[in-house]
mmCIF file of C-alpha atoms in Angstrom:
data_model
loop_
_atom_site.group_PDB
_atom_site.id
_atom_site.type_symbol
_atom_site.label_atom_id
_atom_site.label_comp_id
_atom_site.label_asym_id
_atom_site.label_seq_id
_atom_site.Cartn_x
_atom_site.Cartn_y
_atom_site.Cartn_z
ATOM 1 C CA UNK A 374 -0.159 -0.191 -0.090
ATOM 2 C CA UNK A 375 1.356 3.523 -1.027
ATOM 3 C CA UNK A 376 1.846 5.473 2.377
ATOM 4 C CA UNK A 377 -0.683 7.243 4.218
ATOM 5 C CA UNK A 378 -1.058 10.848 3.010
ATOM 6 C CA UNK A 379 -3.608 13.282 5.505
ATOM 7 C CA UNK A 380 -4.920 15.882 3.804
ATOM 8 C CA UNK A 381 -7.449 18.429 4.785
ATOM 9 C CA UNK A 382 -11.549 16.732 4.610
ATOM 10 C CA UNK A 383 -12.816 17.885 1.164
ATOM 11 C CA UNK A 384 -15.173 20.943 2.460
ATOM 12 C CA UNK A 385 -16.508 20.799 -1.239
ATOM 13 C CA UNK A 386 -20.305 21.343 -1.056
ATOM 14 C CA UNK A 387 -21.341 20.119 -4.776
ATOM 15 C CA UNK A 388 -19.376 16.381 -3.502
ATOM 16 C CA UNK A 389 -21.735 16.598 -0.233
ATOM 17 C CA UNK A 390 -24.503 16.493 -2.068
ATOM 18 C CA UNK A 391 -23.430 13.922 -4.541
ATOM 19 C CA UNK A 392 -24.777 10.589 -4.206
ATOM 20 C CA UNK A 393 -22.281 7.767 -4.280
ATOM 21 C CA UNK A 394 -22.947 4.039 -5.318
ATOM 22 C CA UNK A 395 -22.009 2.424 -1.876
ATOM 23 C CA UNK A 396 -20.078 -1.123 -1.951
ATOM 24 C CA UNK A 397 -20.817 -2.736 1.632
ATOM 25 C CA UNK A 398 -18.789 -5.474 2.765
ATOM 26 C CA UNK A 399 -18.124 -7.326 6.022
ATOM 27 C CA UNK A 400 -14.268 -7.696 5.435
ATOM 28 C CA UNK A 401 -11.175 -5.798 4.989
ATOM 29 C CA UNK A 402 -10.815 -5.783 0.886
ATOM 30 C CA UNK A 403 -8.266 -6.630 -1.248
ATOM 31 C CA UNK A 404 -7.441 -4.890 -4.600
ATOM 32 C CA UNK A 405 -8.530 -7.802 -6.537
ATOM 33 C CA UNK A 406 -12.543 -7.163 -4.690
ATOM 34 C CA UNK A 407 -12.432 -3.799 -4.784
ATOM 35 C CA UNK A 408 -11.682 -3.586 -8.368
ATOM 36 C CA UNK A 409 -13.671 -5.968 -9.126
ATOM 37 C CA UNK A 410 -16.600 -4.125 -7.570
ATOM 38 C CA UNK A 411 -15.487 -1.288 -9.880
ATOM 39 C CA UNK A 412 -15.885 -3.522 -13.294
ATOM 40 C CA UNK A 413 -19.219 -4.907 -12.504
ATOM 41 C CA UNK A 414 -21.147 -2.288 -10.518
ATOM 42 C CA UNK A 415 -19.331 1.310 -11.849
ATOM 43 C CA UNK A 416 -17.899 0.814 -15.569
ATOM 44 C CA UNK A 417 -19.937 -1.764 -17.385
ATOM 45 C CA UNK A 418 -22.811 -3.295 -17.521
ATOM 46 C CA UNK A 419 -22.036 -6.300 -17.695
ATOM 47 C CA UNK A 420 -24.467 -8.450 -19.942
ATOM 48 C CA UNK A 421 -24.773 -5.711 -22.456
ATOM 49 C CA UNK A 422 -20.859 -6.138 -22.505
ATOM 50 C CA UNK A 423 -20.977 -9.982 -23.309
ATOM 51 C CA UNK A 424 -23.424 -9.460 -25.583
ATOM 52 C CA UNK A 425 -21.194 -7.100 -27.522
ATOM 53 C CA UNK A 426 -18.103 -8.781 -27.308
ATOM 54 C CA UNK A 427 -20.171 -12.474 -28.782
ATOM 55 C CA UNK A 428 -21.401 -10.294 -31.513
ATOM 56 C CA UNK A 429 -17.689 -8.835 -32.123
ATOM 57 C CA UNK A 430 -16.418 -12.274 -31.972
ATOM 58 C CA UNK A 431 -19.196 -13.322 -34.931
ATOM 59 C CA UNK A 432 -18.652 -10.169 -37.587
ATOM 60 C CA UNK A 433 -14.814 -11.994 -36.890
ATOM 61 C CA UNK A 434 -15.790 -15.444 -38.170
ATOM 62 C CA UNK A 435 -15.358 -16.358 -33.916
ATOM 63 C CA UNK A 436 -17.502 -19.475 -32.680
ATOM 64 C CA UNK A 437 -18.448 -21.392 -29.479
ATOM 65 C CA UNK A 438 -15.914 -23.883 -31.004
ATOM 66 C CA UNK A 439 -12.887 -21.418 -31.485
ATOM 67 C CA UNK A 440 -9.731 -21.985 -28.794
ATOM 68 C CA UNK A 441 -10.150 -17.828 -27.197
ATOM 69 C CA UNK A 442 -7.984 -17.259 -24.701
ATOM 70 C CA UNK A 443 -7.843 -14.015 -22.050
ATOM 71 C CA UNK A 444 -4.756 -13.437 -20.799
ATOM 72 C CA UNK A 445 -5.086 -10.476 -18.394
ATOM 73 C CA UNK A 446 -8.384 -12.664 -17.117
ATOM 74 C CA UNK A 447 -7.727 -10.635 -13.977
ATOM 75 C CA UNK A 448 -10.972 -11.664 -11.389
ATOM 76 C CA UNK A 449 -13.183 -13.351 -14.044
ATOM 77 C CA UNK A 450 -14.519 -9.964 -16.166
ATOM 78 C CA UNK A 451 -15.611 -10.858 -18.677
ATOM 79 C CA UNK A 452 -14.625 -14.604 -18.998
ATOM 80 C CA UNK A 453 -16.653 -16.097 -16.505
ATOM 81 C CA UNK A 454 -19.619 -14.812 -18.149
ATOM 82 C CA UNK A 455 -18.608 -16.239 -21.905
ATOM 83 C CA UNK A 456 -17.804 -19.166 -20.029
ATOM 84 C CA UNK A 457 -21.256 -19.634 -18.454
ATOM 85 C CA UNK A 458 -22.587 -19.032 -22.257
ATOM 86 C CA UNK A 459 -20.983 -21.828 -23.897
ATOM 87 C CA UNK A 460 -17.135 -20.382 -25.496
ATOM 88 C CA UNK A 461 -14.219 -22.393 -24.816
ATOM 89 C CA UNK A 462 -12.120 -19.952 -23.100
ATOM 90 C CA UNK A 463 -8.340 -20.548 -21.268
ATOM 91 C CA UNK A 464 -7.775 -18.169 -18.825
ATOM 92 C CA UNK A 465 -4.626 -16.973 -17.529
ATOM 93 C CA UNK A 466 -3.538 -13.917 -14.806
ATOM 94 C CA UNK A 467 0.076 -13.212 -13.107
ATOM 95 C CA UNK A 468 -1.380 -11.871 -10.004
ATOM 96 C CA UNK A 469 -2.344 -14.214 -6.958
ATOM 97 C CA UNK A 470 -4.724 -11.786 -5.664
ATOM 98 C CA UNK A 471 -6.593 -12.081 -9.088
ATOM 99 C CA UNK A 472 -6.561 -15.528 -10.144
ATOM 100 C CA UNK A 473 -7.328 -16.675 -6.549
ATOM 101 C CA UNK A 474 -10.463 -14.978 -6.762
ATOM 102 C CA UNK A 475 -11.101 -15.940 -10.202
ATOM 103 C CA UNK A 476 -11.179 -19.371 -9.517
ATOM 104 C CA UNK A 477 -13.712 -18.799 -6.596
ATOM 105 C CA UNK A 478 -15.851 -17.350 -8.551
ATOM 106 C CA UNK A 479 -15.562 -20.221 -11.127
ATOM 107 C CA UNK A 480 -16.347 -22.525 -8.348
ATOM 108 C CA UNK A 481 -18.886 -20.499 -7.176
ATOM 109 C CA UNK A 482 -20.855 -20.527 -10.275
ATOM 110 C CA UNK A 483 -20.395 -24.351 -10.846
ATOM 111 C CA UNK A 484 -17.910 -23.845 -13.702
ATOM 112 C CA UNK A 485 -14.746 -26.737 -13.961
ATOM 113 C CA UNK A 486 -12.699 -24.058 -16.089
ATOM 114 C CA UNK A 487 -10.041 -22.130 -13.430
ATOM 115 C CA UNK A 488 -7.484 -19.158 -14.005
ATOM 116 C CA UNK A 489 -3.551 -20.283 -14.533
ATOM 117 C CA UNK A 490 -0.846 -17.799 -12.411
ATOM 118 C CA UNK A 491 1.397 -17.502 -15.160
ATOM 119 C CA UNK A 492 3.487 -14.118 -16.084
ATOM 120 C CA UNK A 493 3.106 -13.285 -20.027
ATOM 121 C CA UNK A 494 6.773 -13.660 -20.347
ATOM 122 C CA UNK A 495 5.900 -17.420 -19.331
ATOM 123 C CA UNK A 496 2.589 -17.599 -21.650
ATOM 124 C CA UNK A 497 4.623 -20.743 -24.484
ATOM 125 C CA UNK A 498 5.405 -22.796 -21.449
ATOM 126 C CA UNK A 499 2.166 -22.871 -20.258
ATOM 127 C CA UNK A 500 0.439 -23.056 -23.443
ATOM 128 C CA UNK A 501 1.241 -24.708 -26.680
ATOM 129 C CA UNK A 502 1.977 -22.633 -29.710
ATOM 130 C CA UNK A 503 -0.583 -21.665 -33.000
ATOM 131 C CA UNK A 504 -3.287 -23.157 -30.477
ATOM 132 C CA UNK A 505 -5.337 -20.413 -30.626
ATOM 133 C CA UNK A 506 -7.812 -18.442 -32.939
ATOM 134 C CA UNK A 507 -8.671 -15.397 -30.470
ATOM 135 C CA UNK A 508 -6.677 -13.608 -27.517
ATOM 136 C CA UNK A 509 -8.325 -11.167 -24.800
ATOM 137 C CA UNK A 510 -5.734 -8.363 -23.908
ATOM 138 C CA UNK A 511 -7.725 -6.217 -22.491
ATOM 139 C CA UNK A 512 -8.866 -3.778 -19.388
ATOM 140 C CA UNK A 513 -5.434 -1.203 -20.627
ATOM 141 C CA UNK A 514 -3.015 -4.787 -19.474
ATOM 142 C CA UNK A 515 -0.720 -3.998 -22.052
ATOM 143 C CA UNK A 516 0.767 -0.984 -20.449
ATOM 144 C CA UNK A 517 1.643 -3.150 -17.686
ATOM 145 C CA UNK A 518 4.299 -5.076 -20.064
ATOM 146 C CA UNK A 519 7.214 -3.586 -18.456
ATOM 147 C CA UNK A 520 5.532 -3.953 -14.895
ATOM 148 C CA UNK A 521 4.234 -1.342 -12.230
ATOM 149 C CA UNK A 522 1.314 -3.317 -11.587
ATOM 150 C CA UNK A 523 0.137 -2.492 -7.767
ATOM 151 C CA UNK A 524 4.035 -1.712 -7.617
ATOM 152 C CA UNK A 525 6.397 0.951 -7.300
ATOM 153 C CA UNK A 526 8.671 0.409 -10.707
ATOM 154 C CA UNK A 527 11.148 2.240 -12.660
ATOM 155 C CA UNK A 528 10.083 2.765 -15.859
ATOM 156 C CA UNK A 529 12.441 3.870 -18.567
ATOM 157 C CA UNK A 530 11.162 4.350 -22.163
ATOM 158 C CA UNK A 531 13.789 1.910 -23.836
ATOM 159 C CA UNK A 532 13.414 -0.909 -21.448
ATOM 160 C CA UNK A 533 9.172 -0.665 -21.502
ATOM 161 C CA UNK A 534 9.685 -0.484 -25.393
ATOM 162 C CA UNK A 535 11.325 -3.353 -25.398
ATOM 163 C CA UNK A 536 9.194 -4.761 -22.595
ATOM 164 C CA UNK A 537 6.268 -4.380 -25.100
ATOM 165 C CA UNK A 538 7.242 -5.684 -28.276
ATOM 166 C CA UNK A 539 8.299 -8.824 -26.481
ATOM 167 C CA UNK A 540 4.519 -8.892 -24.838
ATOM 168 C CA UNK A 541 3.147 -8.960 -27.893
ATOM 169 C CA UNK A 542 5.570 -11.869 -29.384
ATOM 170 C CA UNK A 543 4.574 -13.811 -27.287
ATOM 171 C CA UNK A 544 0.838 -13.796 -28.008
ATOM 172 C CA UNK A 545 1.521 -13.368 -31.771
ATOM 173 C CA UNK A 546 3.069 -16.945 -31.183
ATOM 174 C CA UNK A 547 0.190 -17.863 -28.949
ATOM 175 C CA UNK A 548 -2.638 -17.703 -32.391
ATOM 176 C CA UNK A 549 -3.097 -20.168 -35.011
ATOM 177 C CA UNK A 550 -2.411 -18.406 -38.693
ATOM 178 C CA UNK A 551 -5.257 -15.918 -39.264
ATOM 179 C CA UNK A 552 -5.979 -15.403 -35.580
ATOM 180 C CA UNK A 553 -7.057 -12.379 -34.277
ATOM 181 C CA UNK A 554 -6.378 -10.888 -30.842
ATOM 182 C CA UNK A 555 -8.461 -8.149 -28.549
ATOM 183 C CA UNK A 556 -6.797 -5.351 -27.467
ATOM 184 C CA UNK A 557 -7.110 -1.843 -25.629
ATOM 185 C CA UNK A 558 -5.415 1.200 -23.804
ATOM 186 C CA UNK A 559 -6.213 3.971 -22.058
ATOM 187 C CA UNK A 560 -6.777 7.278 -24.823
ATOM 188 C CA UNK A 561 -3.842 9.348 -26.024
ATOM 189 C CA UNK A 562 -6.411 12.107 -25.159
ATOM 190 C CA UNK A 563 -6.922 11.157 -21.975
ATOM 191 C CA UNK A 564 -6.384 13.749 -18.831
ATOM 192 C CA UNK A 565 -5.082 13.821 -15.591
ATOM 193 C CA UNK A 566 -8.124 13.871 -13.601
ATOM 194 C CA UNK A 567 -8.457 12.624 -9.723
ATOM 195 C CA UNK A 568 -12.487 11.491 -8.819
ATOM 196 C CA UNK A 569 -14.706 10.043 -6.293
ATOM 197 C CA UNK A 570 -16.586 6.840 -7.766
ATOM 198 C CA UNK A 571 -18.194 5.645 -4.907
ATOM 199 C CA UNK A 572 -18.514 4.830 -1.047
ATOM 200 C CA UNK A 573 -17.062 1.750 0.678
ATOM 201 C CA UNK A 574 -18.302 0.714 3.999
ATOM 202 C CA UNK A 575 -17.100 -1.562 5.474
ATOM 203 C CA UNK A 576 -18.729 -3.486 8.434
ATOM 204 C CA UNK A 577 -19.591 -0.509 11.482
ATOM 205 C CA UNK A 578 -17.020 1.512 10.286
ATOM 206 C CA UNK A 579 -16.796 4.754 9.589
ATOM 207 C CA UNK A 580 -17.537 5.251 5.848
ATOM 208 C CA UNK A 581 -15.099 5.852 3.252
ATOM 209 C CA UNK A 582 -14.178 7.280 -0.330
ATOM 210 C CA UNK A 583 -12.953 5.446 -3.382
ATOM 211 C CA UNK A 584 -11.290 7.474 -5.741
ATOM 212 C CA UNK A 585 -9.775 7.460 -9.049
ATOM 213 C CA UNK A 586 -6.197 9.172 -9.474
ATOM 214 C CA UNK A 587 -4.683 9.066 -12.860
ATOM 215 C CA UNK A 588 -1.829 10.780 -13.144
ATOM 216 C CA UNK A 589 -0.088 11.711 -16.780
ATOM 217 C CA UNK A 590 3.576 12.593 -17.133
ATOM 218 C CA UNK A 591 4.011 12.818 -20.521
ATOM 219 C CA UNK A 592 7.461 14.764 -20.645
ATOM 220 C CA UNK A 593 8.729 11.681 -18.099
ATOM 221 C CA UNK A 594 6.894 9.317 -20.785
ATOM 222 C CA UNK A 595 4.701 7.646 -17.420
ATOM 223 C CA UNK A 596 1.441 7.347 -15.975
ATOM 224 C CA UNK A 597 0.102 6.959 -12.475
ATOM 225 C CA UNK A 598 -3.289 5.536 -11.654
ATOM 226 C CA UNK A 599 -4.220 4.561 -8.679
ATOM 227 C CA UNK A 600 -7.752 3.730 -6.719
ATOM 228 C CA UNK A 601 -7.779 4.895 -3.511
ATOM 229 C CA UNK A 602 -9.858 5.273 -0.126
ATOM 230 C CA UNK A 603 -9.841 8.410 1.597
ATOM 231 C CA UNK A 604 -11.260 8.349 5.215
ATOM 232 C CA UNK A 605 -12.957 11.479 6.439
ATOM 233 C CA UNK A 606 -10.142 12.869 8.531
ATOM 234 C CA UNK A 607 -8.782 13.201 4.745
ATOM 235 C CA UNK A 608 -6.160 10.061 4.929
ATOM 236 C CA UNK A 609 -5.682 8.455 1.752
ATOM 237 C CA UNK A 610 -4.316 5.004 1.251
ATOM 238 C CA UNK A 611 -3.917 3.570 -2.054
ATOM 239 C CA UNK A 612 -1.900 0.951 -4.684
ATOM 240 C CA UNK A 613 0.261 2.423 -7.096
ATOM 241 C CA UNK A 614 -0.046 1.184 -10.542
ATOM 242 C CA UNK A 615 2.750 3.176 -12.568
ATOM 243 C CA UNK A 616 2.494 2.281 -16.742
ATOM 244 C CA UNK A 617 5.033 3.914 -19.547
ATOM 245 C CA UNK A 618 2.968 6.473 -21.034
ATOM 246 C CA UNK A 619 2.563 4.680 -24.057
ATOM 247 C CA UNK A 620 0.957 6.208 -27.208
ATOM 248 C CA UNK A 621 -1.173 4.283 -29.851
ATOM 249 C CA UNK A 622 1.555 4.543 -32.424
ATOM 250 C CA UNK A 623 4.645 3.593 -30.223
ATOM 251 C CA UNK A 624 1.898 0.772 -29.495
ATOM 252 C CA UNK A 625 0.775 0.392 -33.079
ATOM 253 C CA UNK A 626 4.843 -0.354 -33.800
ATOM 254 C CA UNK A 627 5.196 -2.846 -31.052
ATOM 255 C CA UNK A 628 2.861 -4.679 -32.813
ATOM 256 C CA UNK A 629 3.824 -4.696 -36.848
ATOM 257 C CA UNK A 630 6.781 -5.558 -34.375
ATOM 258 C CA UNK A 631 6.132 -8.913 -33.606
ATOM 259 C CA UNK A 632 4.086 -9.747 -36.648
ATOM 260 C CA UNK A 633 0.637 -8.547 -36.972
ATOM 261 C CA UNK A 634 -0.329 -7.745 -40.104
ATOM 262 C CA UNK A 635 -3.333 -5.663 -39.677
ATOM 263 C CA UNK A 636 -4.842 -3.313 -36.872
ATOM 264 C CA UNK A 637 -7.586 -2.005 -37.061
ATOM 265 C CA UNK A 638 -9.815 -0.103 -34.323
ATOM 266 C CA UNK A 639 -13.417 -1.736 -33.185
ATOM 267 C CA UNK A 640 -14.442 0.363 -30.317
ATOM 268 C CA UNK A 641 -17.171 -1.591 -28.588
ATOM 269 C CA UNK A 642 -20.523 0.795 -27.075
ATOM 270 C CA UNK A 643 -19.811 -0.601 -24.125
ATOM 271 C CA UNK A 644 -16.416 0.264 -23.360
ATOM 272 C CA UNK A 645 -16.473 4.022 -22.386
ATOM 273 C CA UNK A 646 -13.430 3.685 -21.256
ATOM 274 C CA UNK A 647 -10.664 2.466 -22.745
ATOM 275 C CA UNK A 648 -9.779 2.863 -26.974
ATOM 276 C CA UNK A 649 -9.946 -0.962 -28.042
ATOM 277 C CA UNK A 650 -8.327 -3.017 -31.670
ATOM 278 C CA UNK A 651 -8.402 -5.939 -32.948
ATOM 279 C CA UNK A 652 -5.420 -7.560 -34.552
ATOM 280 C CA UNK A 653 -4.305 -10.257 -36.446
ATOM 281 C CA UNK A 654 -1.405 -13.077 -37.760
#
């Protein structure tokens, strides 16, 4: 967790009048649990998102007999919902709290599938080469290929760009000839912002604000994105997410260097936060 910072309580009148969704929990949540709540309750209409992904797959010639892999599966959105609809999906994630929550949710849903804990650098040790028709790398995950997810990691341009190319090559190698990848990223036009998005009520404790704080330092090629908990006295704690400030031209270069022949933007209506593309092998 980030060290605590104490600020003067926010006296902004408009904020006091705002009605926020309250997340009620009977235990101290992990980052994965909090992020799962944000994804399902704030950022997406899950059924509509599943519908739109299915429509995309139909347009791209992907069927329920196709082999799909989600390499940034997190706690299970959208893979678990799509598995329940009969799609053939393998799931992987590099982080213990995400994998544990995914597998707990899968068990609760009565699904036999489980998420494997594997880093992107090790994907080809876990899965066969040229085995998949479609690969999902969503949730703004690709930007963390050089590191920095839930960590204060040093980010340098040359090393970051090399990591993007190497990671894209691993994705490329998992796909069959003609295979496709869904990839997304924060918008190049994104501006730094800090906003309260929900309230957090843990047991009988005093409610806290849940805040999204994104900072872009373009001259240093750094992007920071934190989910912050703010107590009523203004004390803030949170987990840092630090990445290279990846632009689309830089991502496109990494994908084409890795071998992808066609990269087309295909924006989903239910994806309000990130830009999305289909890259073809």
